[in-house]
Amino acid sequence: MDQFKAIECFIAVAETGSFSKAAERLRLPVSSVSRQVTALESQLKAELLFRTTRQIRLTEVGQLYLSQCQDISERLTNAQALVNSYQSEPSGTLTISAMTSFGELVLTPLIEEFQQQYPQILIDAEFSDQVQDLTLKGIDLCFRGGPLPDKRLIAYKVMENQFYLCASPDYLQQYGQPKNLEDLEQHKAIYYRAPIGRVPWWIADDQGHRRCQLDTALITNSTSLLINSIVAGKGLCMLPMWAMYPYLEAGSLVQVEMENPPRISFEESVGIYLLYQQTRYQIPKVRCAVDFFRQKLAQLEKGHDLGKS
């Protein structure tokens, strides 16, 4: 038995939940995959998988063994990639994961610039607001918003992610500018819908954190619809400075000042983080990408600071 091949087959079966899907992934006959896993169990003298006609699931010892095997497999993959690319021109496929809005508004032009600078690197980018797997399996760079993430990864804060109240000049001219919570709750709100639902607004006062009660003008997870609706004067909205800044510069949006403004989070360490595995930074394509995005985003963040009131 080739133990490494057997382990590879076991990992594929465990991750796909199927011998046939594992065989398809590995481009092997189903019988070969099954034989390798059975031989591995025999060598270990332990049952790693429960097999029924309807499903395959890990035993308790199988779950423990899988976590160790995945770590070993990833280390071998990284070592192979490092050897193959050592002292070579950055090349290969660079996988990027990011929040939808941040990806579309901020990263898209930077990715295009990066491709011009490194034409041998193929970008595989996915923008999604679904909760990310922070092990970053299969991902080179991940851009994530929120509190300080898992400390087992390299996490570099590239931008603030504090949200600010904004509206179009026409909207404020027609409905007035709110100065306090009572004023604010006479206005209409444009809300962002996250995967877990509509993102509420909160006010901190003597009674604690209170949810703002505004009439709803629109709820959407579409970045373009959200911004177009604010610019069109359909209501007030909460946006991060990185999304609002170009429209502030153009004069199509203004920041609404209040003594006690609403917030969407009371976390002190909220930001946009660039996440990557320390071991993969040695690979040229990852190293040049990390350095590039850190530099470019730092320049953008500096410009945003100048735009804050």
PDB file of C-alpha atoms in Angstrom:
ATOM      1  CA  MET A   1       0.000   0.000   0.000  1.00  0.00           C
ATOM      2  CA  ASP A   2       1.166   3.524  -0.862  1.00  0.00           C
ATOM      3  CA  GLN A   3       0.324   5.201   2.445  1.00  0.00           C
ATOM      4  CA  PHE A   4       0.313   8.739   1.051  1.00  0.00           C
ATOM      5  CA  LYS A   5      -1.991   7.683  -1.791  1.00  0.00           C
ATOM      6  CA  ALA A   6      -4.266   5.933   0.725  1.00  0.00           C
ATOM      7  CA  ILE A   7      -4.381   9.038   2.908  1.00  0.00           C
ATOM      8  CA  GLU A   8      -5.161  11.170  -0.144  1.00  0.00           C
ATOM      9  CA  CYS A   9      -8.074   8.848  -0.983  1.00  0.00           C
ATOM     10  CA  PHE A  10      -9.343   8.920   2.600  1.00  0.00           C
ATOM     11  CA  ILE A  11      -9.273  12.755   2.695  1.00  0.00           C
ATOM     12  CA  ALA A  12     -11.158  12.958  -0.607  1.00  0.00           C
ATOM     13  CA  VAL A  13     -13.860  10.538   0.572  1.00  0.00           C
ATOM     14  CA  ALA A  14     -14.222  12.357   3.908  1.00  0.00           C
ATOM     15  CA  GLU A  15     -14.493  15.784   2.277  1.00  0.00           C
ATOM     16  CA  THR A  16     -16.900  14.764  -0.494  1.00  0.00           C
ATOM     17  CA  GLY A  17     -18.883  12.191   1.481  1.00  0.00           C
ATOM     18  CA  SER A  18     -18.794   9.819  -1.456  1.00  0.00           C
ATOM     19  CA  PHE A  19     -16.426   7.268  -2.965  1.00  0.00           C
ATOM     20  CA  SER A  20     -17.602   8.145  -6.476  1.00  0.00           C
ATOM     21  CA  LYS A  21     -17.080  11.901  -5.980  1.00  0.00           C
ATOM     22  CA  ALA A  22     -13.687  11.222  -4.416  1.00  0.00           C
ATOM     23  CA  ALA A  23     -12.754   9.046  -7.393  1.00  0.00           C
ATOM     24  CA  GLU A  24     -13.844  11.824  -9.761  1.00  0.00           C
ATOM     25  CA  ARG A  25     -11.740  14.363  -7.871  1.00  0.00           C
ATOM     26  CA  LEU A  26      -8.677  12.107  -7.890  1.00  0.00           C
ATOM     27  CA  ARG A  27      -9.297  10.765 -11.416  1.00  0.00           C
ATOM     28  CA  LEU A  28      -9.151   7.194 -10.192  1.00  0.00           C
ATOM     29  CA  PRO A  29     -11.523   4.236 -10.467  1.00  0.00           C
ATOM     30  CA  VAL A  30     -13.991   4.001  -7.581  1.00  0.00           C
ATOM     31  CA  SER A  31     -12.707   0.517  -6.830  1.00  0.00           C
ATOM     32  CA  SER A  32      -9.151   1.840  -6.406  1.00  0.00           C
ATOM     33  CA  VAL A  33     -10.285   4.525  -3.962  1.00  0.00           C
ATOM     34  CA  SER A  34     -12.288   2.017  -1.943  1.00  0.00           C
ATOM     35  CA  ARG A  35      -9.398  -0.440  -1.876  1.00  0.00           C
ATOM     36  CA  GLN A  36      -6.936   2.229  -0.699  1.00  0.00           C
ATOM     37  CA  VAL A  37      -9.196   3.346   2.165  1.00  0.00           C
ATOM     38  CA  THR A  38      -9.863  -0.235   3.244  1.00  0.00           C
ATOM     39  CA  ALA A  39      -6.123  -0.969   3.245  1.00  0.00           C
ATOM     40  CA  LEU A  40      -5.502   2.149   5.319  1.00  0.00           C
ATOM     41  CA  GLU A  41      -8.071   1.045   7.901  1.00  0.00           C
ATOM     42  CA  SER A  42      -6.485  -2.398   8.011  1.00  0.00           C
ATOM     43  CA  GLN A  43      -3.035  -0.941   8.599  1.00  0.00           C
ATOM     44  CA  LEU A  44      -4.340   1.364  11.345  1.00  0.00           C
ATOM     45  CA  LYS A  45      -6.525  -1.409  12.802  1.00  0.00           C
ATOM     46  CA  ALA A  46      -9.322   1.156  13.119  1.00  0.00           C
ATOM     47  CA  GLU A  47     -12.579   1.921  11.327  1.00  0.00           C
ATOM     48  CA  LEU A  48     -12.394   5.417   9.887  1.00  0.00           C
ATOM     49  CA  LEU A  49     -15.730   5.525   8.035  1.00  0.00           C
ATOM     50  CA  PHE A  50     -19.277   4.357   8.686  1.00  0.00           C
ATOM     51  CA  ARG A  51     -20.580   3.010   5.375  1.00  0.00           C
ATOM     52  CA  THR A  52     -24.291   2.577   4.630  1.00  0.00           C
ATOM     53  CA  THR A  53     -26.212   2.350   1.369  1.00  0.00           C
ATOM     54  CA  ARG A  54     -27.314   5.972   1.795  1.00  0.00           C
ATOM     55  CA  GLN A  55     -24.345   7.803   3.245  1.00  0.00           C
ATOM     56  CA  ILE A  56     -20.742   7.732   4.356  1.00  0.00           C
ATOM     57  CA  ARG A  57     -19.713   9.514   7.532  1.00  0.00           C
ATOM     58  CA  LEU A  58     -16.645   9.662   9.719  1.00  0.00           C
ATOM     59  CA  THR A  59     -16.260   7.669  12.900  1.00  0.00           C
ATOM     60  CA  GLU A  60     -14.979   9.498  15.966  1.00  0.00           C
ATOM     61  CA  VAL A  61     -11.438   8.272  15.389  1.00  0.00           C
ATOM     62  CA  GLY A  62     -11.888   9.037  11.687  1.00  0.00           C
ATOM     63  CA  GLN A  63     -12.591  12.705  12.499  1.00  0.00           C
ATOM     64  CA  LEU A  64      -9.430  12.924  14.600  1.00  0.00           C
ATOM     65  CA  TYR A  65      -7.356  11.203  11.933  1.00  0.00           C
ATOM     66  CA  LEU A  66      -8.782  13.455   9.193  1.00  0.00           C
ATOM     67  CA  SER A  67      -7.757  16.671  10.935  1.00  0.00           C
ATOM     68  CA  GLN A  68      -4.171  15.446  11.216  1.00  0.00           C
ATOM     69  CA  CYS A  69      -4.092  14.147   7.641  1.00  0.00           C
ATOM     70  CA  GLN A  70      -5.439  17.422   6.218  1.00  0.00           C
ATOM     71  CA  ASP A  71      -2.691  19.342   7.970  1.00  0.00           C
ATOM     72  CA  ILE A  72      -0.015  16.986   6.612  1.00  0.00           C
ATOM     73  CA  SER A  73      -1.496  17.123   3.109  1.00  0.00           C
ATOM     74  CA  GLU A  74      -1.568  20.908   3.113  1.00  0.00           C
ATOM     75  CA  ARG A  75       2.032  21.098   4.297  1.00  0.00           C
ATOM     76  CA  LEU A  76       3.122  18.766   1.498  1.00  0.00           C
ATOM     77  CA  THR A  77       1.189  20.823  -1.062  1.00  0.00           C
ATOM     78  CA  ASN A  78       2.785  24.035   0.183  1.00  0.00           C
ATOM     79  CA  ALA A  79       6.241  22.443   0.151  1.00  0.00           C
ATOM     80  CA  GLN A  80       5.735  21.245  -3.422  1.00  0.00           C
ATOM     81  CA  ALA A  81       4.516  24.679  -4.528  1.00  0.00           C
ATOM     82  CA  LEU A  82       7.475  26.343  -2.829  1.00  0.00           C
ATOM     83  CA  VAL A  83       9.996  24.070  -4.529  1.00  0.00           C
ATOM     84  CA  ASN A  84       8.328  24.479  -7.930  1.00  0.00           C
ATOM     85  CA  SER A  85       8.282  28.261  -7.714  1.00  0.00           C
ATOM     86  CA  TYR A  86      11.510  28.939  -5.832  1.00  0.00           C
ATOM     87  CA  GLN A  87      13.378  31.893  -7.343  1.00  0.00           C
ATOM     88  CA  SER A  88      11.024  31.861 -10.318  1.00  0.00           C
ATOM     89  CA  GLU A  89       8.861  34.598 -11.794  1.00  0.00           C
ATOM     90  CA  PRO A  90       5.545  34.814  -9.913  1.00  0.00           C
ATOM     91  CA  SER A  91       3.096  32.606 -11.774  1.00  0.00           C
ATOM     92  CA  GLY A  92       0.263  30.153 -11.291  1.00  0.00           C
ATOM     93  CA  THR A  93      -3.302  30.593 -10.072  1.00  0.00           C
ATOM     94  CA  LEU A  94      -3.933  33.041  -7.219  1.00  0.00           C
ATOM     95  CA  THR A  95      -7.229  32.436  -5.411  1.00  0.00           C
ATOM     96  CA  ILE A  96      -8.834  35.486  -3.804  1.00  0.00           C
ATOM     97  CA  SER A  97     -11.933  35.548  -1.615  1.00  0.00           C
ATOM     98  CA  ALA A  98     -13.623  38.779  -0.535  1.00  0.00           C
ATOM     99  CA  MET A  99     -16.881  40.293   0.643  1.00  0.00           C
ATOM    100  CA  THR A 100     -19.079  41.200  -2.327  1.00  0.00           C
ATOM    101  CA  SER A 101     -19.246  44.977  -1.834  1.00  0.00           C
ATOM    102  CA  PHE A 102     -15.571  45.348  -0.984  1.00  0.00           C
ATOM    103  CA  GLY A 103     -14.610  43.145  -3.913  1.00  0.00           C
ATOM    104  CA  GLU A 104     -16.712  45.017  -6.435  1.00  0.00           C
ATOM    105  CA  LEU A 105     -16.014  48.567  -5.265  1.00  0.00           C
ATOM    106  CA  VAL A 106     -12.413  48.378  -4.055  1.00  0.00           C
ATOM    107  CA  LEU A 107     -10.645  45.232  -5.222  1.00  0.00           C
ATOM    108  CA  THR A 108     -11.836  45.012  -8.840  1.00  0.00           C
ATOM    109  CA  PRO A 109      -9.702  47.908 -10.180  1.00  0.00           C
ATOM    110  CA  LEU A 110      -6.753  46.764  -8.067  1.00  0.00           C
ATOM    111  CA  ILE A 111      -6.998  43.214  -9.412  1.00  0.00           C
ATOM    112  CA  GLU A 112      -6.927  44.587 -12.957  1.00  0.00           C
ATOM    113  CA  GLU A 113      -3.809  46.608 -12.105  1.00  0.00           C
ATOM    114  CA  PHE A 114      -2.223  43.551 -10.460  1.00  0.00           C
ATOM    115  CA  GLN A 115      -2.846  41.453 -13.590  1.00  0.00           C
ATOM    116  CA  GLN A 116      -1.120  44.040 -15.751  1.00  0.00           C
ATOM    117  CA  GLN A 117       1.886  43.999 -13.418  1.00  0.00           C
ATOM    118  CA  TYR A 118       2.008  40.188 -13.116  1.00  0.00           C
ATOM    119  CA  PRO A 119       0.648  38.726 -16.374  1.00  0.00           C
ATOM    120  CA  GLN A 120       1.848  35.201 -15.522  1.00  0.00           C
ATOM    121  CA  ILE A 121      -0.534  35.009 -12.538  1.00  0.00           C
ATOM    122  CA  LEU A 122      -4.082  33.815 -13.196  1.00  0.00           C
ATOM    123  CA  ILE A 123      -6.624  35.331 -10.812  1.00  0.00           C
ATOM    124  CA  ASP A 124      -9.443  33.151  -9.462  1.00  0.00           C
ATOM    125  CA  ALA A 125     -11.608  35.583  -7.467  1.00  0.00           C
ATOM    126  CA  GLU A 126     -14.835  34.874  -5.625  1.00  0.00           C
ATOM    127  CA  PHE A 127     -16.876  37.645  -4.030  1.00  0.00           C
ATOM    128  CA  SER A 128     -19.403  36.418  -1.471  1.00  0.00           C
ATOM    129  CA  ASP A 129     -20.916  37.542   1.823  1.00  0.00           C
ATOM    130  CA  GLN A 130     -21.228  33.998   3.135  1.00  0.00           C
ATOM    131  CA  VAL A 131     -19.245  33.167   6.273  1.00  0.00           C
ATOM    132  CA  GLN A 132     -15.724  32.188   5.274  1.00  0.00           C
ATOM    133  CA  ASP A 133     -13.872  29.057   6.342  1.00  0.00           C
ATOM    134  CA  LEU A 134     -11.018  30.655   8.290  1.00  0.00           C
ATOM    135  CA  THR A 135      -8.696  27.740   7.654  1.00  0.00           C
ATOM    136  CA  LEU A 136      -8.419  29.305   4.153  1.00  0.00           C
ATOM    137  CA  LYS A 137      -8.221  25.854   2.572  1.00  0.00           C
ATOM    138  CA  GLY A 138      -7.727  26.396  -1.151  1.00  0.00           C
ATOM    139  CA  ILE A 139      -7.583  30.211  -0.741  1.00  0.00           C
ATOM    140  CA  ASP A 140      -4.423  32.299  -1.068  1.00  0.00           C
ATOM    141  CA  LEU A 141      -5.798  35.681   0.039  1.00  0.00           C
ATOM    142  CA  CYS A 142      -9.011  36.477   1.884  1.00  0.00           C
ATOM    143  CA  PHE A 143     -10.481  39.915   2.601  1.00  0.00           C
ATOM    144  CA  ARG A 144     -12.856  39.817   5.555  1.00  0.00           C
ATOM    145  CA  GLY A 145     -14.693  42.474   7.530  1.00  0.00           C
ATOM    146  CA  GLY A 146     -15.527  42.413  11.202  1.00  0.00           C
ATOM    147  CA  PRO A 147     -13.703  42.087  14.518  1.00  0.00           C
ATOM    148  CA  LEU A 148     -10.125  40.828  14.665  1.00  0.00           C
ATOM    149  CA  PRO A 149     -10.242  37.358  13.097  1.00  0.00           C
ATOM    150  CA  ASP A 150      -8.647  34.022  14.007  1.00  0.00           C
ATOM    151  CA  LYS A 151      -5.125  34.691  15.325  1.00  0.00           C
ATOM    152  CA  ARG A 152      -3.840  31.432  13.847  1.00  0.00           C
ATOM    153  CA  LEU A 153      -3.691  33.236  10.485  1.00  0.00           C
ATOM    154  CA  ILE A 154      -1.711  36.270   9.437  1.00  0.00           C
ATOM    155  CA  ALA A 155      -4.288  39.064   9.644  1.00  0.00           C
ATOM    156  CA  TYR A 156      -3.279  42.513   8.402  1.00  0.00           C
ATOM    157  CA  LYS A 157      -5.771  45.340   8.863  1.00  0.00           C
ATOM    158  CA  VAL A 158      -5.906  47.138   5.533  1.00  0.00           C
ATOM    159  CA  MET A 159      -8.863  49.465   6.130  1.00  0.00           C
ATOM    160  CA  GLU A 160     -11.238  50.719   8.760  1.00  0.00           C
ATOM    161  CA  ASN A 161     -14.766  49.392   8.412  1.00  0.00           C
ATOM    162  CA  GLN A 162     -16.704  51.880  10.513  1.00  0.00           C
ATOM    163  CA  PHE A 163     -20.042  52.834   8.946  1.00  0.00           C
ATOM    164  CA  TYR A 164     -21.271  56.418   8.537  1.00  0.00           C
ATOM    165  CA  LEU A 165     -24.714  57.882   7.929  1.00  0.00           C
ATOM    166  CA  CYS A 166     -25.079  59.391   4.462  1.00  0.00           C
ATOM    167  CA  ALA A 167     -27.653  60.696   1.993  1.00  0.00           C
ATOM    168  CA  SER A 168     -27.890  62.613  -1.252  1.00  0.00           C
ATOM    169  CA  PRO A 169     -27.893  66.442  -1.096  1.00  0.00           C
ATOM    170  CA  ASP A 170     -31.336  66.465  -2.761  1.00  0.00           C
ATOM    171  CA  TYR A 171     -32.783  64.140  -0.123  1.00  0.00           C
ATOM    172  CA  LEU A 172     -31.510  66.316   2.734  1.00  0.00           C
ATOM    173  CA  GLN A 173     -32.756  69.458   1.046  1.00  0.00           C
ATOM    174  CA  GLN A 174     -36.235  67.951   0.756  1.00  0.00           C
ATOM    175  CA  TYR A 175     -36.520  66.203   4.137  1.00  0.00           C
ATOM    176  CA  GLY A 176     -34.007  68.021   6.323  1.00  0.00           C
ATOM    177  CA  GLN A 177     -30.937  66.810   8.209  1.00  0.00           C
ATOM    178  CA  PRO A 178     -31.535  64.793  11.398  1.00  0.00           C
ATOM    179  CA  LYS A 179     -29.792  66.057  14.529  1.00  0.00           C
ATOM    180  CA  ASN A 180     -30.932  63.486  17.080  1.00  0.00           C
ATOM    181  CA  LEU A 181     -32.664  60.117  17.341  1.00  0.00           C
ATOM    182  CA  GLU A 182     -36.132  61.675  17.309  1.00  0.00           C
ATOM    183  CA  ASP A 183     -35.314  63.464  14.043  1.00  0.00           C
ATOM    184  CA  LEU A 184     -33.673  60.365  12.593  1.00  0.00           C
ATOM    185  CA  GLU A 185     -36.729  58.187  13.135  1.00  0.00           C
ATOM    186  CA  GLN A 186     -38.812  60.538  10.989  1.00  0.00           C
ATOM    187  CA  HIS A 187     -36.720  59.577   7.953  1.00  0.00           C
ATOM    188  CA  LYS A 188     -36.655  56.631   5.567  1.00  0.00           C
ATOM    189  CA  ALA A 189     -33.818  54.108   5.661  1.00  0.00           C
ATOM    190  CA  ILE A 190     -32.116  52.063   2.968  1.00  0.00           C
ATOM    191  CA  TYR A 191     -30.910  48.834   4.579  1.00  0.00           C
ATOM    192  CA  TYR A 192     -28.279  46.326   3.526  1.00  0.00           C
ATOM    193  CA  ARG A 193     -29.295  42.676   3.672  1.00  0.00           C
ATOM    194  CA  ALA A 194     -26.504  40.374   4.905  1.00  0.00           C
ATOM    195  CA  PRO A 195     -26.718  36.556   4.705  1.00  0.00           C
ATOM    196  CA  ILE A 196     -28.192  36.547   8.226  1.00  0.00           C
ATOM    197  CA  GLY A 197     -30.800  39.199   7.373  1.00  0.00           C
ATOM    198  CA  ARG A 198     -31.280  42.954   7.334  1.00  0.00           C
ATOM    199  CA  VAL A 199     -28.472  44.839   9.117  1.00  0.00           C
ATOM    200  CA  PRO A 200     -30.107  47.013  11.811  1.00  0.00           C
ATOM    201  CA  TRP A 201     -28.990  50.432  13.051  1.00  0.00           C
ATOM    202  CA  TRP A 202     -28.321  51.074  16.732  1.00  0.00           C
ATOM    203  CA  ILE A 203     -28.016  54.095  19.006  1.00  0.00           C
ATOM    204  CA  ALA A 204     -26.142  54.012  22.319  1.00  0.00           C
ATOM    205  CA  ASP A 205     -27.727  56.132  25.072  1.00  0.00           C
ATOM    206  CA  ASP A 206     -28.480  56.020  28.803  1.00  0.00           C
ATOM    207  CA  GLN A 207     -30.768  53.042  28.202  1.00  0.00           C
ATOM    208  CA  GLY A 208     -28.048  51.036  26.487  1.00  0.00           C
ATOM    209  CA  HIS A 209     -28.083  49.996  22.849  1.00  0.00           C
ATOM    210  CA  ARG A 210     -31.413  50.853  21.222  1.00  0.00           C
ATOM    211  CA  ARG A 211     -32.497  49.777  17.760  1.00  0.00           C
ATOM    212  CA  CYS A 212     -33.414  52.683  15.494  1.00  0.00           C
ATOM    213  CA  GLN A 213     -36.984  52.591  14.169  1.00  0.00           C
ATOM    214  CA  LEU A 214     -37.125  54.188  10.704  1.00  0.00           C
ATOM    215  CA  ASP A 215     -39.535  53.650   7.854  1.00  0.00           C
ATOM    216  CA  THR A 216     -37.951  51.339   5.307  1.00  0.00           C
ATOM    217  CA  ALA A 217     -37.380  52.616   1.773  1.00  0.00           C
ATOM    218  CA  LEU A 218     -35.417  49.594   0.493  1.00  0.00           C
ATOM    219  CA  ILE A 219     -33.699  46.389   1.623  1.00  0.00           C
ATOM    220  CA  THR A 220     -31.111  44.830  -0.697  1.00  0.00           C
ATOM    221  CA  ASN A 221     -27.885  42.847  -0.841  1.00  0.00           C
ATOM    222  CA  SER A 222     -26.991  44.487  -4.166  1.00  0.00           C
ATOM    223  CA  THR A 223     -24.209  47.029  -3.841  1.00  0.00           C
ATOM    224  CA  SER A 224     -25.121  48.861  -7.057  1.00  0.00           C
ATOM    225  CA  LEU A 225     -28.849  49.036  -6.192  1.00  0.00           C
ATOM    226  CA  LEU A 226     -28.031  50.236  -2.688  1.00  0.00           C
ATOM    227  CA  ILE A 227     -25.801  53.097  -3.824  1.00  0.00           C
ATOM    228  CA  ASN A 228     -27.988  54.047  -6.795  1.00  0.00           C
ATOM    229  CA  SER A 229     -30.958  54.308  -4.432  1.00  0.00           C
ATOM    230  CA  ILE A 230     -29.096  56.596  -2.012  1.00  0.00           C
ATOM    231  CA  VAL A 231     -27.879  58.819  -4.843  1.00  0.00           C
ATOM    232  CA  ALA A 232     -31.437  58.925  -6.210  1.00  0.00           C
ATOM    233  CA  GLY A 233     -32.634  60.373  -2.894  1.00  0.00           C
ATOM    234  CA  LYS A 234     -34.753  57.470  -1.662  1.00  0.00           C
ATOM    235  CA  GLY A 235     -33.492  57.589   1.918  1.00  0.00           C
ATOM    236  CA  LEU A 236     -30.652  57.615   4.422  1.00  0.00           C
ATOM    237  CA  CYS A 237     -28.109  54.798   4.516  1.00  0.00           C
ATOM    238  CA  MET A 238     -25.145  53.540   6.514  1.00  0.00           C
ATOM    239  CA  LEU A 239     -22.000  52.967   4.440  1.00  0.00           C
ATOM    240  CA  PRO A 240     -18.307  52.384   5.194  1.00  0.00           C
ATOM    241  CA  MET A 241     -15.965  55.143   4.077  1.00  0.00           C
ATOM    242  CA  TRP A 242     -14.368  52.893   1.426  1.00  0.00           C
ATOM    243  CA  ALA A 243     -17.757  52.602  -0.297  1.00  0.00           C
ATOM    244  CA  MET A 244     -18.854  56.199   0.257  1.00  0.00           C
ATOM    245  CA  TYR A 245     -15.655  58.074  -0.547  1.00  0.00           C
ATOM    246  CA  PRO A 246     -15.892  58.312  -4.397  1.00  0.00           C
ATOM    247  CA  TYR A 247     -19.441  59.654  -4.101  1.00  0.00           C
ATOM    248  CA  LEU A 248     -18.423  62.182  -1.444  1.00  0.00           C
ATOM    249  CA  GLU A 249     -15.699  63.388  -3.782  1.00  0.00           C
ATOM    250  CA  ALA A 250     -18.201  63.662  -6.662  1.00  0.00           C
ATOM    251  CA  GLY A 251     -20.726  65.495  -4.487  1.00  0.00           C
ATOM    252  CA  SER A 252     -23.488  62.953  -5.106  1.00  0.00           C
ATOM    253  CA  LEU A 253     -23.484  61.912  -1.422  1.00  0.00           C
ATOM    254  CA  VAL A 254     -22.817  63.776   1.804  1.00  0.00           C
ATOM    255  CA  GLN A 255     -22.020  62.497   5.271  1.00  0.00           C
ATOM    256  CA  VAL A 256     -24.823  63.244   7.745  1.00  0.00           C
ATOM    257  CA  GLU A 257     -23.446  64.628  11.022  1.00  0.00           C
ATOM    258  CA  MET A 258     -25.188  63.851  14.307  1.00  0.00           C
ATOM    259  CA  GLU A 259     -24.071  64.344  17.920  1.00  0.00           C
ATOM    260  CA  ASN A 260     -24.883  60.683  18.623  1.00  0.00           C
ATOM    261  CA  PRO A 261     -24.861  58.962  15.211  1.00  0.00           C
ATOM    262  CA  PRO A 262     -26.262  55.457  14.610  1.00  0.00           C
ATOM    263  CA  ARG A 263     -23.949  52.480  14.293  1.00  0.00           C
ATOM    264  CA  ILE A 264     -24.234  48.952  12.971  1.00  0.00           C
ATOM    265  CA  SER A 265     -21.646  47.548  15.403  1.00  0.00           C
ATOM    266  CA  PHE A 266     -20.133  48.501  18.739  1.00  0.00           C
ATOM    267  CA  GLU A 267     -16.969  46.428  18.254  1.00  0.00           C
ATOM    268  CA  GLU A 268     -13.828  48.516  18.738  1.00  0.00           C
ATOM    269  CA  SER A 269     -11.609  46.466  16.399  1.00  0.00           C
ATOM    270  CA  VAL A 270     -13.883  46.430  13.355  1.00  0.00           C
ATOM    271  CA  GLY A 271     -11.899  46.578  10.127  1.00  0.00           C
ATOM    272  CA  ILE A 272     -11.173  44.979   6.764  1.00  0.00           C
ATOM    273  CA  TYR A 273      -8.480  42.334   7.175  1.00  0.00           C
ATOM    274  CA  LEU A 274      -6.205  40.722   4.627  1.00  0.00           C
ATOM    275  CA  LEU A 275      -5.836  37.096   5.727  1.00  0.00           C
ATOM    276  CA  TYR A 276      -3.314  34.559   4.506  1.00  0.00           C
ATOM    277  CA  GLN A 277      -1.385  31.548   5.733  1.00  0.00           C
ATOM    278  CA  GLN A 278       2.111  32.376   6.898  1.00  0.00           C
ATOM    279  CA  THR A 279       3.575  29.265   5.242  1.00  0.00           C
ATOM    280  CA  ARG A 280       2.259  30.326   1.821  1.00  0.00           C
ATOM    281  CA  TYR A 281       3.825  33.789   1.970  1.00  0.00           C
ATOM    282  CA  GLN A 282       7.100  32.188   0.826  1.00  0.00           C
ATOM    283  CA  ILE A 283       5.501  31.326  -2.533  1.00  0.00           C
ATOM    284  CA  PRO A 284       6.278  34.139  -5.032  1.00  0.00           C
ATOM    285  CA  LYS A 285       2.706  34.581  -6.334  1.00  0.00           C
ATOM    286  CA  VAL A 286       1.361  34.942  -2.774  1.00  0.00           C
ATOM    287  CA  ARG A 287       4.191  37.144  -1.553  1.00  0.00           C
ATOM    288  CA  CYS A 288       3.905  39.637  -4.415  1.00  0.00           C
ATOM    289  CA  ALA A 289       0.087  39.702  -4.071  1.00  0.00           C
ATOM    290  CA  VAL A 290       0.201  40.358  -0.319  1.00  0.00           C
ATOM    291  CA  ASP A 291       2.757  43.139  -0.779  1.00  0.00           C
ATOM    292  CA  PHE A 292       0.828  44.667  -3.686  1.00  0.00           C
ATOM    293  CA  PHE A 293      -2.571  44.788  -1.978  1.00  0.00           C
ATOM    294  CA  ARG A 294      -1.152  46.015   1.313  1.00  0.00           C
ATOM    295  CA  GLN A 295       0.542  48.932  -0.448  1.00  0.00           C
ATOM    296  CA  LYS A 296      -2.398  49.870  -2.657  1.00  0.00           C
ATOM    297  CA  LEU A 297      -5.000  49.624   0.102  1.00  0.00           C
ATOM    298  CA  ALA A 298      -2.834  51.700   2.441  1.00  0.00           C
ATOM    299  CA  GLN A 299      -2.798  54.443  -0.214  1.00  0.00           C
ATOM    300  CA  LEU A 300      -6.589  54.279  -0.550  1.00  0.00           C
ATOM    301  CA  GLU A 301      -7.103  54.329   3.214  1.00  0.00           C
ATOM    302  CA  LYS A 302      -4.920  57.444   3.476  1.00  0.00           C
ATOM    303  CA  GLY A 303      -7.130  59.154   0.904  1.00  0.00           C
ATOM    304  CA  HIS A 304     -10.262  58.110   2.804  1.00  0.00           C
ATOM    305  CA  ASP A 305      -8.889  59.601   6.017  1.00  0.00           C
ATOM    306  CA  LEU A 306      -8.646  62.938   4.261  1.00  0.00           C
ATOM    307  CA  GLY A 307     -12.297  62.644   3.295  1.00  0.00           C
ATOM    308  CA  LYS A 308     -13.626  62.054   6.807  1.00  0.00           C
ATOM    309  CA  SER A 309     -15.316  64.893   8.585  1.00  0.00           C
TER     310      SER A 309
END
